[in-house]
PDB file of C-alpha atoms in Angstrom:
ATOM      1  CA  UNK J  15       0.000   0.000   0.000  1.00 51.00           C
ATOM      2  CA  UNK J  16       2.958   2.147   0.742  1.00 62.00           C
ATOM      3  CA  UNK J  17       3.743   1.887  -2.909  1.00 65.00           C
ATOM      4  CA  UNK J  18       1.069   3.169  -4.122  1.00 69.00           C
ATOM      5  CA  UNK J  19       0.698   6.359  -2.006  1.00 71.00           C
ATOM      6  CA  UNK J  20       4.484   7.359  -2.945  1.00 58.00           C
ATOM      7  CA  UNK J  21       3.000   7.186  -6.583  1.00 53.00           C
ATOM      8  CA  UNK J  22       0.544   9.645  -5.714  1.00 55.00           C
ATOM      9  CA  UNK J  23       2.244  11.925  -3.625  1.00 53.00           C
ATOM     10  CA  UNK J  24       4.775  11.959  -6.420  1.00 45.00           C
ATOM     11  CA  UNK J  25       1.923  12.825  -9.300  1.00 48.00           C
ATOM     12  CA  UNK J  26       0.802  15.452  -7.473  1.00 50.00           C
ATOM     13  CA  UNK J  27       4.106  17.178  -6.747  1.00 43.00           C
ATOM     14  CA  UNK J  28       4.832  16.893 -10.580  1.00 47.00           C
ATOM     15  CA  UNK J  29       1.709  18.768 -11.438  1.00 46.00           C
ATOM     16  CA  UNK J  30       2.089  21.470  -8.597  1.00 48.00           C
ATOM     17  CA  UNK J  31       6.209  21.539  -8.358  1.00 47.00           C
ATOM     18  CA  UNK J  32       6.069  24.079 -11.464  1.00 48.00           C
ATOM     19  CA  UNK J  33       3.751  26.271  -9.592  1.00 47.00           C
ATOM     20  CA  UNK J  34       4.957  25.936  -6.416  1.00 54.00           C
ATOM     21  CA  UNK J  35       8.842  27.220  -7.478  1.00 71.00           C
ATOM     22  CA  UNK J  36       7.204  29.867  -9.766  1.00 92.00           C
ATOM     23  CA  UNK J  37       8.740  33.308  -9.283  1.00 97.00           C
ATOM     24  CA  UNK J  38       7.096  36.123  -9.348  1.00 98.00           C
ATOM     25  CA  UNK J  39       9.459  39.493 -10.585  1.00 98.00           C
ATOM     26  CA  UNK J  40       7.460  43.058  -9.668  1.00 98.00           C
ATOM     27  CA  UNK J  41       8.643  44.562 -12.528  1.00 98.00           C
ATOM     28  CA  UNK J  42      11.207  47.529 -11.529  1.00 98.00           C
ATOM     29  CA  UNK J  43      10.928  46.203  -8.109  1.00 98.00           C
ATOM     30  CA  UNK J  44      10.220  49.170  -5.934  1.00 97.00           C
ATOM     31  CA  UNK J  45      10.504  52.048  -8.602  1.00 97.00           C
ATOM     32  CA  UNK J  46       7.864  49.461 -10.126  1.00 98.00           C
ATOM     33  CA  UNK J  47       6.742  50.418 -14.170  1.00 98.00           C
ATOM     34  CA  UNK J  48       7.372  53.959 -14.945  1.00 98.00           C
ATOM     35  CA  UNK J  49       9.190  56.443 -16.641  1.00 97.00           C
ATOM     36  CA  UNK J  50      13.061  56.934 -15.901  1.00 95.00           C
ATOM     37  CA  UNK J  51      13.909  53.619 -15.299  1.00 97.00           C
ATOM     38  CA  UNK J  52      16.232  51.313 -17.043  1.00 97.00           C
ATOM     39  CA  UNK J  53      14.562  47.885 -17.343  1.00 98.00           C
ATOM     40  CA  UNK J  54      17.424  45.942 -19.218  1.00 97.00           C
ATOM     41  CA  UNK J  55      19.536  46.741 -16.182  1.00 98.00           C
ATOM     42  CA  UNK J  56      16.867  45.482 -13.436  1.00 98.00           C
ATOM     43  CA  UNK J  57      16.518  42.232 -15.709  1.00 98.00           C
ATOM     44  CA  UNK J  58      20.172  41.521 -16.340  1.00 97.00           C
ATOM     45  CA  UNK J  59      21.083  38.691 -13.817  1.00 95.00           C
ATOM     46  CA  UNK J  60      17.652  37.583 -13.463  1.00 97.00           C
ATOM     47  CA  UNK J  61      16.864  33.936 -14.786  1.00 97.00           C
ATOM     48  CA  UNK J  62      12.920  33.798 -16.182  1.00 98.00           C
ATOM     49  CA  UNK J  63      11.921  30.273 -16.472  1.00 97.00           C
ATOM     50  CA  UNK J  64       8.631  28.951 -17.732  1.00 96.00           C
ATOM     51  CA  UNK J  65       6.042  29.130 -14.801  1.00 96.00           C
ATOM     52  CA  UNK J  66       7.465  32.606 -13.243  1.00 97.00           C
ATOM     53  CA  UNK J  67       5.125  35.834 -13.428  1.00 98.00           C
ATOM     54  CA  UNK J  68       6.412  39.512 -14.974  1.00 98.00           C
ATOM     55  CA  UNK J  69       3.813  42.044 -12.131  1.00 98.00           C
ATOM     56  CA  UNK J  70       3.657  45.461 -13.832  1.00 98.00           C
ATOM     57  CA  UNK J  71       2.779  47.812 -10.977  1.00 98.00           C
ATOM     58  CA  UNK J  72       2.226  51.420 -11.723  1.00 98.00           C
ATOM     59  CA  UNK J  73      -0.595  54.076 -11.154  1.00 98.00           C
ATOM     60  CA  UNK J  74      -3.745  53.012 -12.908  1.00 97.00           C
ATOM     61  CA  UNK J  75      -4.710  55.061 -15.923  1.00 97.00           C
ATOM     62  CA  UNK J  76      -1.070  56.292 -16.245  1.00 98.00           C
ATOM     63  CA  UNK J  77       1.030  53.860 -17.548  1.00 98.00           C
ATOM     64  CA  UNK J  78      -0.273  50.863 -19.637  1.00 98.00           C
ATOM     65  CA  UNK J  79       1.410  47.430 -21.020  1.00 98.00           C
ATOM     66  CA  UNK J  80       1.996  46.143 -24.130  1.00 98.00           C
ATOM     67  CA  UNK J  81       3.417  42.725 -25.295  1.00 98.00           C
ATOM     68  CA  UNK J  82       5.208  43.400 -28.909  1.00 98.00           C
ATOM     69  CA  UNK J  83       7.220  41.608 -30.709  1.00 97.00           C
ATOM     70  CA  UNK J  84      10.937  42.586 -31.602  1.00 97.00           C
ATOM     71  CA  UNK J  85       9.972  45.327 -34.028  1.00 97.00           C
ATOM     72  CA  UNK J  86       7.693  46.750 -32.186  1.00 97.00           C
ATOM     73  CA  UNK J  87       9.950  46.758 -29.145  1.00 98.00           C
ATOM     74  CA  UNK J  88      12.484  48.828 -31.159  1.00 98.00           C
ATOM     75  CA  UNK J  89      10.332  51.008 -32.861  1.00 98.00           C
ATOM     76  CA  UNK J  90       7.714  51.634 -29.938  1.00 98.00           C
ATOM     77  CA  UNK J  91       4.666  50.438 -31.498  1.00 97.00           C
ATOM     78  CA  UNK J  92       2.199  47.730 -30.757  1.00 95.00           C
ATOM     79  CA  UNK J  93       0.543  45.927 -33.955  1.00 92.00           C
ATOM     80  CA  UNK J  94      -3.025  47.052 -34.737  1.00 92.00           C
ATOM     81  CA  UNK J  95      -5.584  45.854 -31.880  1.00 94.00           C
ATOM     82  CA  UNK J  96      -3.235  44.703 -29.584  1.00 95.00           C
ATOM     83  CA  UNK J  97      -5.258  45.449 -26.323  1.00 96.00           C
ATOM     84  CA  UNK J  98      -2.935  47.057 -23.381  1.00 98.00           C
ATOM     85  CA  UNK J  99      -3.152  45.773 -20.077  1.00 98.00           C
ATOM     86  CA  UNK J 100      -4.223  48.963 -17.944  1.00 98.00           C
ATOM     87  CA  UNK J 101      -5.295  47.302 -14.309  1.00 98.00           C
ATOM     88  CA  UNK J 102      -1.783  49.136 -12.560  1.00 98.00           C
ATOM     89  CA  UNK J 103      -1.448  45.687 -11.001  1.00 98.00           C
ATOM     90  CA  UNK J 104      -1.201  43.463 -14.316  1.00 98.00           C
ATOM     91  CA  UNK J 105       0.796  39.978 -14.168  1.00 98.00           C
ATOM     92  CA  UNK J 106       1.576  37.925 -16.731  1.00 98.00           C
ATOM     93  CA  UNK J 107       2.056  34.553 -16.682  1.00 98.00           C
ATOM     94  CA  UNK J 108       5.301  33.272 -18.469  1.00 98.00           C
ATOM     95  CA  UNK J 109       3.945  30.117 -20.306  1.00 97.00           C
ATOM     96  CA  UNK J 110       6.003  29.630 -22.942  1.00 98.00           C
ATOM     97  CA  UNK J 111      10.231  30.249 -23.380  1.00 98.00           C
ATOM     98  CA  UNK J 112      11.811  32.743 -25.502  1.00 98.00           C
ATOM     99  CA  UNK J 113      12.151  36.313 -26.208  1.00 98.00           C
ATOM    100  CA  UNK J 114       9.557  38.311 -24.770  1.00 98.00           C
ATOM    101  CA  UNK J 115       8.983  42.125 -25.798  1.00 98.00           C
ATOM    102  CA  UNK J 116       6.891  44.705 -23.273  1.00 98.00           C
ATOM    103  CA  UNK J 117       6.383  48.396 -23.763  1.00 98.00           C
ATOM    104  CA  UNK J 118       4.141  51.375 -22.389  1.00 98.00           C
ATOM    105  CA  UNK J 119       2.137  52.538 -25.433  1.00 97.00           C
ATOM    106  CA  UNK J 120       0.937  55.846 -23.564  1.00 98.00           C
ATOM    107  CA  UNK J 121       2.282  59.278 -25.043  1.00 96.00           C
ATOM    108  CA  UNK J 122       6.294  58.875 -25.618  1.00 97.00           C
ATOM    109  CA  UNK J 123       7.106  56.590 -22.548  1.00 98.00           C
ATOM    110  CA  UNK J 124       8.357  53.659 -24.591  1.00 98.00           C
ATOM    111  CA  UNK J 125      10.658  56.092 -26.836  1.00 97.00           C
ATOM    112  CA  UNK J 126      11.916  57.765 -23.450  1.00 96.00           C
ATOM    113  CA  UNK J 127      13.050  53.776 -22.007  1.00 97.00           C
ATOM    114  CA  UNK J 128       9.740  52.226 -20.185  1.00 98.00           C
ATOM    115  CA  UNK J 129      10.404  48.873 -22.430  1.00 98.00           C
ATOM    116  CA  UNK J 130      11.001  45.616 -21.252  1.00 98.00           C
ATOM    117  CA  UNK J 131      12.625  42.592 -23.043  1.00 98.00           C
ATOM    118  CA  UNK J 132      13.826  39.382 -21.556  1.00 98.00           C
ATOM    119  CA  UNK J 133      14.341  35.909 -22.290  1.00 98.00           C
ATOM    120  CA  UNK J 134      12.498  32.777 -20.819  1.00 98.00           C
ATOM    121  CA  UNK J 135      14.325  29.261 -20.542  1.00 97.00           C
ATOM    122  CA  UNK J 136      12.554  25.875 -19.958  1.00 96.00           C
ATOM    123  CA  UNK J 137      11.181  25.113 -17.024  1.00 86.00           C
ATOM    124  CA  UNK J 138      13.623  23.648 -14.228  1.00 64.00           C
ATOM    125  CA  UNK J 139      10.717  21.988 -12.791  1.00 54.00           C
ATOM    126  CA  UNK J 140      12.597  18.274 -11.519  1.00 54.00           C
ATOM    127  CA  UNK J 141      11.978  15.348 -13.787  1.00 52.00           C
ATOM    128  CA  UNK J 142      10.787  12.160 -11.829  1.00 54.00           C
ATOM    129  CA  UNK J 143      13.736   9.871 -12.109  1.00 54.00           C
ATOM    130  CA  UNK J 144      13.060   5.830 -11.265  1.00 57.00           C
ATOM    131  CA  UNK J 145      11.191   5.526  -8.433  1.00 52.00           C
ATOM    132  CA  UNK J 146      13.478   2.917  -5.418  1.00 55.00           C
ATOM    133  CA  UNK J 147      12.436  -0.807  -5.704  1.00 57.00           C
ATOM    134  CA  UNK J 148      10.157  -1.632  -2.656  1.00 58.00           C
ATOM    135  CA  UNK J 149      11.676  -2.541   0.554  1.00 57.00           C
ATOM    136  CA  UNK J 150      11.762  -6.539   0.884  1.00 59.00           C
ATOM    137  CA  UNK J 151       9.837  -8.680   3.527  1.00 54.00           C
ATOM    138  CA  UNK J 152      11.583  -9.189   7.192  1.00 56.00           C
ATOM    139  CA  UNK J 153      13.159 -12.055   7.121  1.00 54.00           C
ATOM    140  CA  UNK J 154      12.450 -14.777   9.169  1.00 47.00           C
ATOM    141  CA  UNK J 155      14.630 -16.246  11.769  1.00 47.00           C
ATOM    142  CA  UNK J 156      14.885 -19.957   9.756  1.00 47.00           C
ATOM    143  CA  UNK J 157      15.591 -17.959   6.768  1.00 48.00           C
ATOM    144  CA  UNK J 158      17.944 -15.158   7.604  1.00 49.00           C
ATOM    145  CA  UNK J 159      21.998 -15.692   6.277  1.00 49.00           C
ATOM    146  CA  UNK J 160      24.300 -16.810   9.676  1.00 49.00           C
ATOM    147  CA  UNK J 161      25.884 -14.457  11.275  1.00 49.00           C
ATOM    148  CA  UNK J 162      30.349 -14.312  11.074  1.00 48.00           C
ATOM    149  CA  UNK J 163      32.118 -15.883  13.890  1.00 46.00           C
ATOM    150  CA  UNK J 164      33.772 -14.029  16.057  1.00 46.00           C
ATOM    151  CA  UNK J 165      37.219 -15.214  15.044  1.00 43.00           C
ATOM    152  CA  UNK J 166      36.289 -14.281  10.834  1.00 41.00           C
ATOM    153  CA  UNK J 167      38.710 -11.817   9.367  1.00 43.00           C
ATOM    154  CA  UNK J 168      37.564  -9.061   7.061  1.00 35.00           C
ATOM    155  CA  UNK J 169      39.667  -6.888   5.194  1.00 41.00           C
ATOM    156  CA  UNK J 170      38.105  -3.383   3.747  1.00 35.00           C
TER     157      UNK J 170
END
């Protein structure tokens, strides 16, 4: 029986371990999203993995955030009907790894540095490995090997 929980206990922590170890990263940290702030800096050093949250905090109504691809990262500008994020407390999940591209689209914010890009690796989440063979049955007196004499030599 013994077994059978370990299995379990072991399914679950492979569903949850991802979620569990997730990071989240307030954007900025305590300057938080804004203008005058160099966001390559605060994310050099920093290791995104898949699983960890990006939380934009910033006034509501006066910054916004945009996810853009590399173009529009360099030239400021967020394809057609790309809806901003505008809560002042907006998190995104990082789901998938790669390059990913954030800007503020209000007035000339991006152009004066409020930009974000970083890059996500795999998840680090462990990998079950072989689970231990069970432990064996107690051995009976009748059955169990003789001990050494006392006078038997061993040599490590």
């Amino acid at each position: 029986m013994a077994p059978s929980r370990f299995f379990v206990i072991l399914a679950i922590l492979a569903v949850f371990a991802p979620s569990i170890l997730a990071t989240n990263y307030i954007v900025g940290d305590d300057e938080g999203w804004t203008t005058g702030f160099d966001y390559q800096v605060w994310a050099q050093g920093k290791m995104f993995v898949v699983g960890d949250n990006l939380v934009f905090k910033y006034p509501k109504g006066v910054h916004n955030v945009l996810k853009v691809n590399g173009t529009g990262f360099q030239q400021c500008a967020a394809p057609v009907g790309t809806a901003p994020l505008t809560s002042g407390n907006d998190v995104i999940n990082l789901a998938t790894p790669g390059r990913k591209w954030y800007i503020c689209g209000v007035a000339k914010h991006c152009a004066a540095g409020q930009k974000l890009l970083i890059t996500v690796k795999p998840s680090i989440a462990p990998i079950p490995g072989p689970l231990p063979a069970p432990s064996p049955s107690p051995l009976s007196a009748s059955s169990a090997a003789p001990s050494p004499s006392p006078t038997a030599e061993c040599s490590y």
